[in-house]
mmCIF file of C-alpha atoms in Angstrom:
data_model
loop_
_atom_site.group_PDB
_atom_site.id
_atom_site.type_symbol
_atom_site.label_atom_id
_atom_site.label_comp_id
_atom_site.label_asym_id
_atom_site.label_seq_id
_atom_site.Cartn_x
_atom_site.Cartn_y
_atom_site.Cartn_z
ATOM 1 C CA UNK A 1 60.422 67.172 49.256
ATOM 2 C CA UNK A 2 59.723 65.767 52.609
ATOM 3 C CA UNK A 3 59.415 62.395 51.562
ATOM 4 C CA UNK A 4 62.604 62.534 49.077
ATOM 5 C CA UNK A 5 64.931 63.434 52.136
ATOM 6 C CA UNK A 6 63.135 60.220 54.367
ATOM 7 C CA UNK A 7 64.190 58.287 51.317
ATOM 8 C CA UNK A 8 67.495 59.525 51.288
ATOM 9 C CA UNK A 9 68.387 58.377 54.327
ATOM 10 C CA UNK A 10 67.290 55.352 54.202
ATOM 11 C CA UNK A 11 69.080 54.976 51.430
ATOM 12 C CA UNK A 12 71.933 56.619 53.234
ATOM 13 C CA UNK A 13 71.740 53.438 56.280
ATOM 14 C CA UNK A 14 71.808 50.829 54.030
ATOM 15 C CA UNK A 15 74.847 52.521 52.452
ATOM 16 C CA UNK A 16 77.004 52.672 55.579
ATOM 17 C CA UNK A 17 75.738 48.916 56.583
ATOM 18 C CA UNK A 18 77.464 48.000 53.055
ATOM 19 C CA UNK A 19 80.552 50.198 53.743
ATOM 20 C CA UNK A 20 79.651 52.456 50.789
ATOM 21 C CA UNK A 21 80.311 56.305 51.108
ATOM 22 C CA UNK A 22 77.552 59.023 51.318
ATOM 23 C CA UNK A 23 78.362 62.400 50.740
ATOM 24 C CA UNK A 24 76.527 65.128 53.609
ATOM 25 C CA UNK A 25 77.363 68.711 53.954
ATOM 26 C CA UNK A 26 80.541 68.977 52.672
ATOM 27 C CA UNK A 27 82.149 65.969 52.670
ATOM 28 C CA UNK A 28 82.366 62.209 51.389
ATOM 29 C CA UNK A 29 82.139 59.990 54.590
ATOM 30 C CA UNK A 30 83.203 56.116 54.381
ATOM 31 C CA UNK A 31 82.357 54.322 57.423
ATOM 32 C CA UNK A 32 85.567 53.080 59.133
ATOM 33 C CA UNK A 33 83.329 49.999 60.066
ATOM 34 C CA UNK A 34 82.245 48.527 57.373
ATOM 35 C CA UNK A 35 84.152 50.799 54.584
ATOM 36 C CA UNK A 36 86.281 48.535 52.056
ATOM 37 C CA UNK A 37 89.245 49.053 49.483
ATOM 38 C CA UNK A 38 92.959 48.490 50.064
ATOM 39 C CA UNK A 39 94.284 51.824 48.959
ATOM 40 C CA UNK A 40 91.767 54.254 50.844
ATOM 41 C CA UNK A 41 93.483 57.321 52.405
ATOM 42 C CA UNK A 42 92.545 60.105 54.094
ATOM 43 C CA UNK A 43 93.975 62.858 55.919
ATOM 44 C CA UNK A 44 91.113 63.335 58.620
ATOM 45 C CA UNK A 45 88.659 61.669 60.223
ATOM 46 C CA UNK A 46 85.345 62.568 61.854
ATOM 47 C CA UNK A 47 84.775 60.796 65.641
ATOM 48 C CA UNK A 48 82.703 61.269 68.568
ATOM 49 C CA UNK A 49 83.454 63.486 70.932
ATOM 50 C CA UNK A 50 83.335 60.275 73.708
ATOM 51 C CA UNK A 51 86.314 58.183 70.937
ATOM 52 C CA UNK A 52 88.416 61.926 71.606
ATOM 53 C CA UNK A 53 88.444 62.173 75.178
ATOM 54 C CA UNK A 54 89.325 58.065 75.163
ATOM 55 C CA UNK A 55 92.533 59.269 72.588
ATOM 56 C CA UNK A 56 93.377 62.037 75.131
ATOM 57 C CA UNK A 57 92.563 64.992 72.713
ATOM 58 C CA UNK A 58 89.677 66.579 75.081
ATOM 59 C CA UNK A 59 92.360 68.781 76.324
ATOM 60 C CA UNK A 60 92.206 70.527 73.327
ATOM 61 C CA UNK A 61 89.620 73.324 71.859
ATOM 62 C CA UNK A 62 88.470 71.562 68.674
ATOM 63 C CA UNK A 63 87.836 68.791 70.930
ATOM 64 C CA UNK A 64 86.359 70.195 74.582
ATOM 65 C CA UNK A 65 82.743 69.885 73.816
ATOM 66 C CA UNK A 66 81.653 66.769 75.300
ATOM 67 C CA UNK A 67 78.855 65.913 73.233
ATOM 68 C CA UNK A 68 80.004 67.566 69.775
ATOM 69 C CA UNK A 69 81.482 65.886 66.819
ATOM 70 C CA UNK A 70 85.096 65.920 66.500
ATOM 71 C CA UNK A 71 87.463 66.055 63.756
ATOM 72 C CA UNK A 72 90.618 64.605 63.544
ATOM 73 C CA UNK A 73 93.973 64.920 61.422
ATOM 74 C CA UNK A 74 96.872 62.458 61.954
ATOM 75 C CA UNK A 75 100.410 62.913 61.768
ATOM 76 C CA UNK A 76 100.298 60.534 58.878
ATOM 77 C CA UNK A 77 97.034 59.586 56.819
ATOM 78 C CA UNK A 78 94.574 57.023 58.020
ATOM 79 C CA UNK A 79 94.157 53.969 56.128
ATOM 80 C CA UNK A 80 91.026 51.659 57.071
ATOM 81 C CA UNK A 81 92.949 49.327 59.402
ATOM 82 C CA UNK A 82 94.038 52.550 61.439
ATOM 83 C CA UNK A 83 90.465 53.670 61.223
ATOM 84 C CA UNK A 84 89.074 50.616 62.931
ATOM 85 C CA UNK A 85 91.365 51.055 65.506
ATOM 86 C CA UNK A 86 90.436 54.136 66.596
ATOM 87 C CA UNK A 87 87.311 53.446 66.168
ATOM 88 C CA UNK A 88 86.935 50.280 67.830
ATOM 89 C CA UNK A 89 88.056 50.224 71.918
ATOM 90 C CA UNK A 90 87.628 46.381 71.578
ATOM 91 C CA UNK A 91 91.296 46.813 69.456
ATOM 92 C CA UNK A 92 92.352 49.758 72.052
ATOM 93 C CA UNK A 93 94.217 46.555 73.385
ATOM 94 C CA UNK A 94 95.672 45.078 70.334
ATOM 95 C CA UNK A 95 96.849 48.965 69.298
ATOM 96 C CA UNK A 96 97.442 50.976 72.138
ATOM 97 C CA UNK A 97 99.792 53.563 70.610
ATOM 98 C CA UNK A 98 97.990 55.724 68.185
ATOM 99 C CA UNK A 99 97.955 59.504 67.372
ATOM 100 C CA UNK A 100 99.519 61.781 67.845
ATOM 101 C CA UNK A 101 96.268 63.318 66.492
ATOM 102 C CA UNK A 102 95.128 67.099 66.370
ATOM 103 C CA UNK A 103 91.495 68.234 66.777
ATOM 104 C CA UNK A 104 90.294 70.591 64.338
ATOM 105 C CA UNK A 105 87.382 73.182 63.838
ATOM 106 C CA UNK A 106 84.402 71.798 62.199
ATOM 107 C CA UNK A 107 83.002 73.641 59.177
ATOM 108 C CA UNK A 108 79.481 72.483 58.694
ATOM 109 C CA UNK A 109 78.863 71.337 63.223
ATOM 110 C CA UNK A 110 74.632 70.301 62.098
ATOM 111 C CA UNK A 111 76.458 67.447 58.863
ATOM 112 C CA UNK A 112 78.619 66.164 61.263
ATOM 113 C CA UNK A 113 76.088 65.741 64.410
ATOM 114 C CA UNK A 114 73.451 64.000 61.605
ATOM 115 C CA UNK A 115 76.506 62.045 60.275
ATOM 116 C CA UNK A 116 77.277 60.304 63.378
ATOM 117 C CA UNK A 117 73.365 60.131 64.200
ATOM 118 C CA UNK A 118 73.254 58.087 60.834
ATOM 119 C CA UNK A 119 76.434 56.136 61.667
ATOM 120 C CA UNK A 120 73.953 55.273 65.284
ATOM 121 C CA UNK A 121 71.070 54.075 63.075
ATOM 122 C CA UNK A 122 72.618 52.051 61.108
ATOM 123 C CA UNK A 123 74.418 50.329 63.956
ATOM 124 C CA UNK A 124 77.752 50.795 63.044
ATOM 125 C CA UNK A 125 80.713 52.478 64.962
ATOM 126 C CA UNK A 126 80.732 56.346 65.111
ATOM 127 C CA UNK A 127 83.511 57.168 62.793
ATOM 128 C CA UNK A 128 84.178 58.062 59.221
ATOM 129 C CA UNK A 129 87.481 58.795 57.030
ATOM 130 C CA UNK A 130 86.733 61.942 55.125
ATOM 131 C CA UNK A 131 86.955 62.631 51.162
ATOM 132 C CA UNK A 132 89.239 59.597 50.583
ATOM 133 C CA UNK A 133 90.754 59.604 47.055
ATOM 134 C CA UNK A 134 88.704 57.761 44.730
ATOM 135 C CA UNK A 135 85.738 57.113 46.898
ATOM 136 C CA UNK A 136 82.073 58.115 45.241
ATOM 137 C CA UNK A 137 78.824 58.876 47.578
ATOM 138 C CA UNK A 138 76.053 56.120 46.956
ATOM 139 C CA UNK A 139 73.609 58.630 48.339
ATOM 140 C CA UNK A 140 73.776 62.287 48.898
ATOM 141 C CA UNK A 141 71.663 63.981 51.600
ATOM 142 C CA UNK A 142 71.249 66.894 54.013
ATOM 143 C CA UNK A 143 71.308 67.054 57.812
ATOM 144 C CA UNK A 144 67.387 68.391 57.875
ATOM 145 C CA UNK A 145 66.885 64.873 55.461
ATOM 146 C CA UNK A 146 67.521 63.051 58.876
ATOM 147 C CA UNK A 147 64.561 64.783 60.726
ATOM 148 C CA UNK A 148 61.705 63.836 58.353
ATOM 149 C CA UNK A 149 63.140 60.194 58.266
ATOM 150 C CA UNK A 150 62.589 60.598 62.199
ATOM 151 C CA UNK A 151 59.323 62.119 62.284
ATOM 152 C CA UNK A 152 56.949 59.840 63.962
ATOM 153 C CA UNK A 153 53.942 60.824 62.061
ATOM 154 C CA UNK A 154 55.526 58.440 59.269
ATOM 155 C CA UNK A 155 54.224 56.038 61.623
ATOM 156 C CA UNK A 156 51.096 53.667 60.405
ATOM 157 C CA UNK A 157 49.182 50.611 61.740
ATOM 158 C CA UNK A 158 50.447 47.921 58.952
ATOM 159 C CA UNK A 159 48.058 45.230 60.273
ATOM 160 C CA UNK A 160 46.482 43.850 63.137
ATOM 161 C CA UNK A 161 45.160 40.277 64.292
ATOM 162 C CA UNK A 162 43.983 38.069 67.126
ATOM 163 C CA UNK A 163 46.635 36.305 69.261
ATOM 164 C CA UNK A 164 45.684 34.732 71.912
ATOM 165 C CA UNK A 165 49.132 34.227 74.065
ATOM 166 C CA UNK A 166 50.035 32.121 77.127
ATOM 167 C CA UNK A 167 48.692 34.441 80.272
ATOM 168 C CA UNK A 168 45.998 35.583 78.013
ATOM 169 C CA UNK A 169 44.033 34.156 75.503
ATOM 170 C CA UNK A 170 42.211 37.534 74.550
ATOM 171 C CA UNK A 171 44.911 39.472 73.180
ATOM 172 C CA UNK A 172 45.354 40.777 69.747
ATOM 173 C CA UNK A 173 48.912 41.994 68.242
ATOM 174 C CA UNK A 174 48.913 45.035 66.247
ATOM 175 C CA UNK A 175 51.810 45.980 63.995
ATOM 176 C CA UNK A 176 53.339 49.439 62.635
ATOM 177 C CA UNK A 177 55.423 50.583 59.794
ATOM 178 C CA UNK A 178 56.965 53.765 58.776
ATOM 179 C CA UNK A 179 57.153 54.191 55.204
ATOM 180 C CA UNK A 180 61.404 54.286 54.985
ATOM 181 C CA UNK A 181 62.353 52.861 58.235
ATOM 182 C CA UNK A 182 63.168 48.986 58.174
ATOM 183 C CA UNK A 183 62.141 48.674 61.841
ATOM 184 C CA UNK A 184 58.473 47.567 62.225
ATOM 185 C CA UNK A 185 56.937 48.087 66.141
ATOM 186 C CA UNK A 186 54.476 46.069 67.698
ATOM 187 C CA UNK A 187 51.699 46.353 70.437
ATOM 188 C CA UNK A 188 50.316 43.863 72.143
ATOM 189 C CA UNK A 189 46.637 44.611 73.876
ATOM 190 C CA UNK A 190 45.317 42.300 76.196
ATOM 191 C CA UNK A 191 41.794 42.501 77.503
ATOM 192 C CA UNK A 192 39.366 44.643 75.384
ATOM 193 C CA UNK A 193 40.035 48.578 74.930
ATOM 194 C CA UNK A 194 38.437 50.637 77.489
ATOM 195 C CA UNK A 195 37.733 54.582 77.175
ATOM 196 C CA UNK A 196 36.401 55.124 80.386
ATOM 197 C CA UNK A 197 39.693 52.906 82.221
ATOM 198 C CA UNK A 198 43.099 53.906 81.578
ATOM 199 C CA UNK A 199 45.074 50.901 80.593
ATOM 200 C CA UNK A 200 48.279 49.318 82.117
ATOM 201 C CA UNK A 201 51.418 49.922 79.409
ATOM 202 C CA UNK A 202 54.675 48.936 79.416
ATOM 203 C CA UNK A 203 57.450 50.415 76.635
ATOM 204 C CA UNK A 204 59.729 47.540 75.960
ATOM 205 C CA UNK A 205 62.253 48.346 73.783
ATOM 206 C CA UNK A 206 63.608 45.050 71.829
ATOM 207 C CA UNK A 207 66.075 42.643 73.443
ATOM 208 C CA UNK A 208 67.195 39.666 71.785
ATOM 209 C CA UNK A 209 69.708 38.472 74.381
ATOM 210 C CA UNK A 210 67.012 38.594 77.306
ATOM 211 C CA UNK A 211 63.945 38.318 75.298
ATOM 212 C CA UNK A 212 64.364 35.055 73.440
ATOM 213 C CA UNK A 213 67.910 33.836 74.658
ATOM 214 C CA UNK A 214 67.522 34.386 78.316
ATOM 215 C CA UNK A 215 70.539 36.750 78.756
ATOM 216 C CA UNK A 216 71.607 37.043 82.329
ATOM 217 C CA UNK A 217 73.461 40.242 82.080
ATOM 218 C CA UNK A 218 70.490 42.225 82.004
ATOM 219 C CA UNK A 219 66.931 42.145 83.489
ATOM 220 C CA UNK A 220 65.002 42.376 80.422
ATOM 221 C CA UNK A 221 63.203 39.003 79.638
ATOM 222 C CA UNK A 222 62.119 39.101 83.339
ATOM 223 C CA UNK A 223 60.661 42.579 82.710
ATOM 224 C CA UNK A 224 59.144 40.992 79.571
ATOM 225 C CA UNK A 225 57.559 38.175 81.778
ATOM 226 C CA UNK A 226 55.989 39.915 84.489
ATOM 227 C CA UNK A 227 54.839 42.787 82.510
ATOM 228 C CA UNK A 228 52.910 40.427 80.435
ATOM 229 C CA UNK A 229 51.532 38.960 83.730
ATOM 230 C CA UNK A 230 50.921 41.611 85.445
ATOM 231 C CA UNK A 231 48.517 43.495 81.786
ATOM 232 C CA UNK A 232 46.782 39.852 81.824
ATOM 233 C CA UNK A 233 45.669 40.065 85.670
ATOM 234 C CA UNK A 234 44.297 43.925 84.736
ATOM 235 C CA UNK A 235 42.766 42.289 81.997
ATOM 236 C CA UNK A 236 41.412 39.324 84.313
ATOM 237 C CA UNK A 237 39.896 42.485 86.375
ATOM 238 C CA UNK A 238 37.991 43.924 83.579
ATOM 239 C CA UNK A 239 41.023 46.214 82.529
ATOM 240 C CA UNK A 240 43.232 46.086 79.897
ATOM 241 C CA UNK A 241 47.100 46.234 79.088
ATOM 242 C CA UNK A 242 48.858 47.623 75.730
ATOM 243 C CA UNK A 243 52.637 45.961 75.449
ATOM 244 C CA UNK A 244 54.302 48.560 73.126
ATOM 245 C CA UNK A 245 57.600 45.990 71.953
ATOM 246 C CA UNK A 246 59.786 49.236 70.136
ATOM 247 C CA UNK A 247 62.421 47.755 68.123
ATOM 248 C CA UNK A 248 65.518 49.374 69.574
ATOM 249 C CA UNK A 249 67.993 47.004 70.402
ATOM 250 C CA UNK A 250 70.394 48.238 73.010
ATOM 251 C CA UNK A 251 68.342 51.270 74.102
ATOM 252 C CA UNK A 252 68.641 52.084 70.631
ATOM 253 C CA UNK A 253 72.528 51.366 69.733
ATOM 254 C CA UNK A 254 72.005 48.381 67.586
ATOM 255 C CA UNK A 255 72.694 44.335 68.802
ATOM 256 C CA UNK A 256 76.133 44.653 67.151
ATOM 257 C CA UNK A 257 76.828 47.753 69.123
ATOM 258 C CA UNK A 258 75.417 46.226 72.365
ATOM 259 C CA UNK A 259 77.583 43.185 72.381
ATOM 260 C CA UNK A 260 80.567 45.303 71.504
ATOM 261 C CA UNK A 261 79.742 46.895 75.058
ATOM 262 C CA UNK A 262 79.543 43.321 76.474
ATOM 263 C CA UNK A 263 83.003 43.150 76.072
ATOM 264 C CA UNK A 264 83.942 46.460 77.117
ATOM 265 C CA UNK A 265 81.536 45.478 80.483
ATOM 266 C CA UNK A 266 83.640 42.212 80.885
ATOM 267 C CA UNK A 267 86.722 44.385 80.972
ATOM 268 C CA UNK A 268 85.430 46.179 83.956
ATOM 269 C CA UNK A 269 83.646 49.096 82.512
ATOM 270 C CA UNK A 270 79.724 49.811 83.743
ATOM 271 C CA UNK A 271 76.995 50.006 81.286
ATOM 272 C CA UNK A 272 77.070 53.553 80.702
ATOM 273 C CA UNK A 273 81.178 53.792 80.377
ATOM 274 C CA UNK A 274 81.124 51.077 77.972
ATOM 275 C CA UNK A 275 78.521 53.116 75.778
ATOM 276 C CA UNK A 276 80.326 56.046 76.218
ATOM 277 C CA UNK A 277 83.687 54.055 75.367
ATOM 278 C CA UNK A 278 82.205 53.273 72.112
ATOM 279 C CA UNK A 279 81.695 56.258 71.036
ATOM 280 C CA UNK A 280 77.959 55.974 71.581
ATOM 281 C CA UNK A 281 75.167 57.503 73.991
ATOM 282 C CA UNK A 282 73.644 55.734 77.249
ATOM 283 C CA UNK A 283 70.302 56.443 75.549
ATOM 284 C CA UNK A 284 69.323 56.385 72.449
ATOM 285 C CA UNK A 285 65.337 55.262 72.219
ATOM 286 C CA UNK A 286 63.291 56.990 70.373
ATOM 287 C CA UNK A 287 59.762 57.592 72.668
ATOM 288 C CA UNK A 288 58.042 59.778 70.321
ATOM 289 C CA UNK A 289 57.225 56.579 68.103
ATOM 290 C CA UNK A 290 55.794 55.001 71.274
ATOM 291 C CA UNK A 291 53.893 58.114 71.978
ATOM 292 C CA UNK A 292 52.345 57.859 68.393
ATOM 293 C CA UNK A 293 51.666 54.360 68.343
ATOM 294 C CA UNK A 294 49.430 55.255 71.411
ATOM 295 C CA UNK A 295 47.858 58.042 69.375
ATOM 296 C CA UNK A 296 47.378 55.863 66.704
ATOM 297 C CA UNK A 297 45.568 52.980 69.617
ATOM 298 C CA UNK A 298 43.356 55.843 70.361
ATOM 299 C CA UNK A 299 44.822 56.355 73.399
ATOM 300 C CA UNK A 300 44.749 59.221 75.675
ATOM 301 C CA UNK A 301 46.015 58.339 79.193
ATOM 302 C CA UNK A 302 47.975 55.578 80.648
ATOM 303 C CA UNK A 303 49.253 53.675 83.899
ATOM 304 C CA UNK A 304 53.051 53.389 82.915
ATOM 305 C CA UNK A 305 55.093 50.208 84.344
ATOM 306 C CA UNK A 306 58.549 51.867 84.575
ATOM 307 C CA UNK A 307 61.056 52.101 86.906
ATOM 308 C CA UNK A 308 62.822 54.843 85.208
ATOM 309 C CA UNK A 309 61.421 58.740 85.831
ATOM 310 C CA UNK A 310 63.002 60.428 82.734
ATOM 311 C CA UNK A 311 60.682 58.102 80.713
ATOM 312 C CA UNK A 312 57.654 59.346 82.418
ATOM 313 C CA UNK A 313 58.948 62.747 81.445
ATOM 314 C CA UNK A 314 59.920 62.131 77.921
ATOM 315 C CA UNK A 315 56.503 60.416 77.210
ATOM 316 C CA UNK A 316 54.536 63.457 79.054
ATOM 317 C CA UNK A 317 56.821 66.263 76.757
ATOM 318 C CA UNK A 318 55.794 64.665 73.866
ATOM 319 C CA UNK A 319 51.603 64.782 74.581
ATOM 320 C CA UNK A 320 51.481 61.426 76.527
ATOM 321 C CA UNK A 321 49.026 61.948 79.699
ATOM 322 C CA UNK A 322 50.887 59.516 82.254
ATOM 323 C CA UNK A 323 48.287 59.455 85.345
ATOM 324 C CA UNK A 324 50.547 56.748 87.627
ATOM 325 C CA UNK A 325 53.996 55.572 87.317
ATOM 326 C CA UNK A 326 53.617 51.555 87.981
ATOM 327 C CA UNK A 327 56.695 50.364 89.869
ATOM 328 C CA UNK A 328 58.064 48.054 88.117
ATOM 329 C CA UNK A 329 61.325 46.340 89.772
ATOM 330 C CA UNK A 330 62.629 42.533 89.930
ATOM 331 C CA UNK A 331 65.007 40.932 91.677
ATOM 332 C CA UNK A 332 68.913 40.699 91.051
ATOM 333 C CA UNK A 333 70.777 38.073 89.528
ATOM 334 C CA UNK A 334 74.953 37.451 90.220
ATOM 335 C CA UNK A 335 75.000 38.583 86.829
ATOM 336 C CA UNK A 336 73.451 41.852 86.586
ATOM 337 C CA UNK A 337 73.923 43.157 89.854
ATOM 338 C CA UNK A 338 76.121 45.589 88.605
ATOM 339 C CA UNK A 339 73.790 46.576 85.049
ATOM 340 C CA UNK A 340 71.535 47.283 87.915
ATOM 341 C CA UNK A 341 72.873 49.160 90.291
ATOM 342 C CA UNK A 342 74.277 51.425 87.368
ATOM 343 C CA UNK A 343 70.921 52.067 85.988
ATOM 344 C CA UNK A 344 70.408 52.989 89.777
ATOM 345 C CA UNK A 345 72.830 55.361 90.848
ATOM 346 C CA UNK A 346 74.082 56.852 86.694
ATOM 347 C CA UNK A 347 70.643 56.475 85.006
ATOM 348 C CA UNK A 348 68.248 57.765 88.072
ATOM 349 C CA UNK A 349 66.070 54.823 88.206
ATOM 350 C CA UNK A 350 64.461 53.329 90.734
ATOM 351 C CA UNK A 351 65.131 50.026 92.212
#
């Protein structure tokens, strides 16, 4: 049963990346996003509880919660071009006068948390219309469906292989799969394993933007760069590093999602506003998966290059034995002072 409900929502994702429908708990949900047909109405709509407070309805019970779901009915029904627009604070612009709106209570609270969890994975924006007329489910599932398709023990080593790479030639690349998620992670060990000596580690979650196209905005490739450096001098030393490169784009919103708060960013708004703007949390990563990709290493303990506290803590909750926290800080640029100096002074991290 385990590994139908894993199936289901993967399933489920690529549904909502197509605009199809799924049907959880008890309602049909199209994805305002990517959702298509001319004549879809519906009288409510299912948001986040960040999209509410941006459409002034936090003022009202249905809608206080800061971090619950929250439903919405409209003074006339939403069609998908209305949808988008609430959904979307890129068109808060183009459409400032929406609503009015009314918050109401929320039957089934655990369908509509995993629904805009799934909505998250799948990298599309937080909001759903609700049992449109003449709209079918590709995929039905359950909110419990959602934890066994998270469960890191799904996690395998797919392969592994020699490659040698520019500040070390001794390295070898070894890749992991989980049997229904499309995201395969990768660990890069330089230098040769080592029981008795702890190695060096750095969690990098994917960046495409800094990674390969040299972003400014952020301080990731940089990170990249000298974390590499720094594992192949350990290595040099007769230690050893482990790169774990964890494919979540945009601490785990999605690229899509993460240039969407690009925008919002070059309309003023900080890292963590713009997130919140969208609908969307400030952190989303999943560590467990790097914790069991160190399991599966046959790893135990580890120096951790981070300059961020709550991952030391996340990774030791979860049965990681962190024996240093690495400092692991790099200079600023004109263009990410700011992406700094929020991760500084809203994230906790150290500079």
């Amino acid at each position: 049963m385990q590994a139908e409900g894993s199936r289901k929502v993967a399933l489920a994702l690529d549904a909502l990346r197509h605009g199809w429908a799924i049907a959880i708990g008890p309602w049909v949900l199209l994805p305002a996003e990517t959702g298509f047909g001319g004549d879809v109405l519906s009288g409510q709509m299912l948001i986040s509880a960040a999209r509410a407070a941006t459409l002034k309805l936090a003022n009202q019970r249905d809608a206080a919660e800061p971090e619950a779901p929250v439903l919405i009915h409209g003074a006339e029904a939403f069609d998908l071009p209305l949808a988008r627009a609430i959904a979307d604070p890129a068109l808060d612009l183009a459409t400032p006068m929406k609503g009015p709106f009314r918050a109401l209570p929320i039957a089934d609270l655990p369908a509509a948390v995993a629904a805009l969890e799934l909505a998250r994975l799948a990298g599309v924006l937080p909001a759903f219309l609700l049992d449109a007329k003449g709209v079918e489910p590709a995929v039905t599932l359950a909110p419990e469906d959602l934890e066994d398709f998270k469960d890191p023990r799904h996690l395998a080593i797919a392969s592994r292989a020699r490659l040698p790479v520019s500040v070390c030639d001794s390295a070898q690349i070894v890749a992991f799969r989980s049997r229904d998620d499309l995201r395969e992670h990768v660990a890069l060990v330089l230098g040769s394993q080592n029981a008795d000596r702890p190695p060096l580690v750095r969690l990098h979650s994917e960046c495409l933007t800094g990674d390969v196209l040299g972003s400014l905005k952020c301080d990731c490739g940089p990170q990249l760069d000298a974390a590499l450096a720094a594992m192949a001098q350990e290595a040099n030393q007769g230690g050893w590093g482990i790169l774990l490169y964890l494919r979540q784009e945009g601490r785990g919103i999605g690229l899509i999602n993460k240039l969407r708060a690009y925008q919002l960013q070059d309309q003023g708004f900080d890292t963590v506003d713009a997130n919140t703007r969208l609908g969307l949390p400030n952190e989303a990563r999943d560590f467990p998966v790097a914790a069991r990709m160190l399991d599966l290493l046959g790893v135990g303990a580890i120096r951790l290059m981070t300059n961020n506290p709550a991952k030391v803590a996340v990774l030791q909750s979860v049965g990681v034995n962190v024996l240093e926290r690495v400092p692991h800080a790099l200079p600023a640029n004109p263009h990410n002072e700011r992406y700094l100096a929020t991760k500084r002074d809203r994230s906790g991290h150290f500079l």
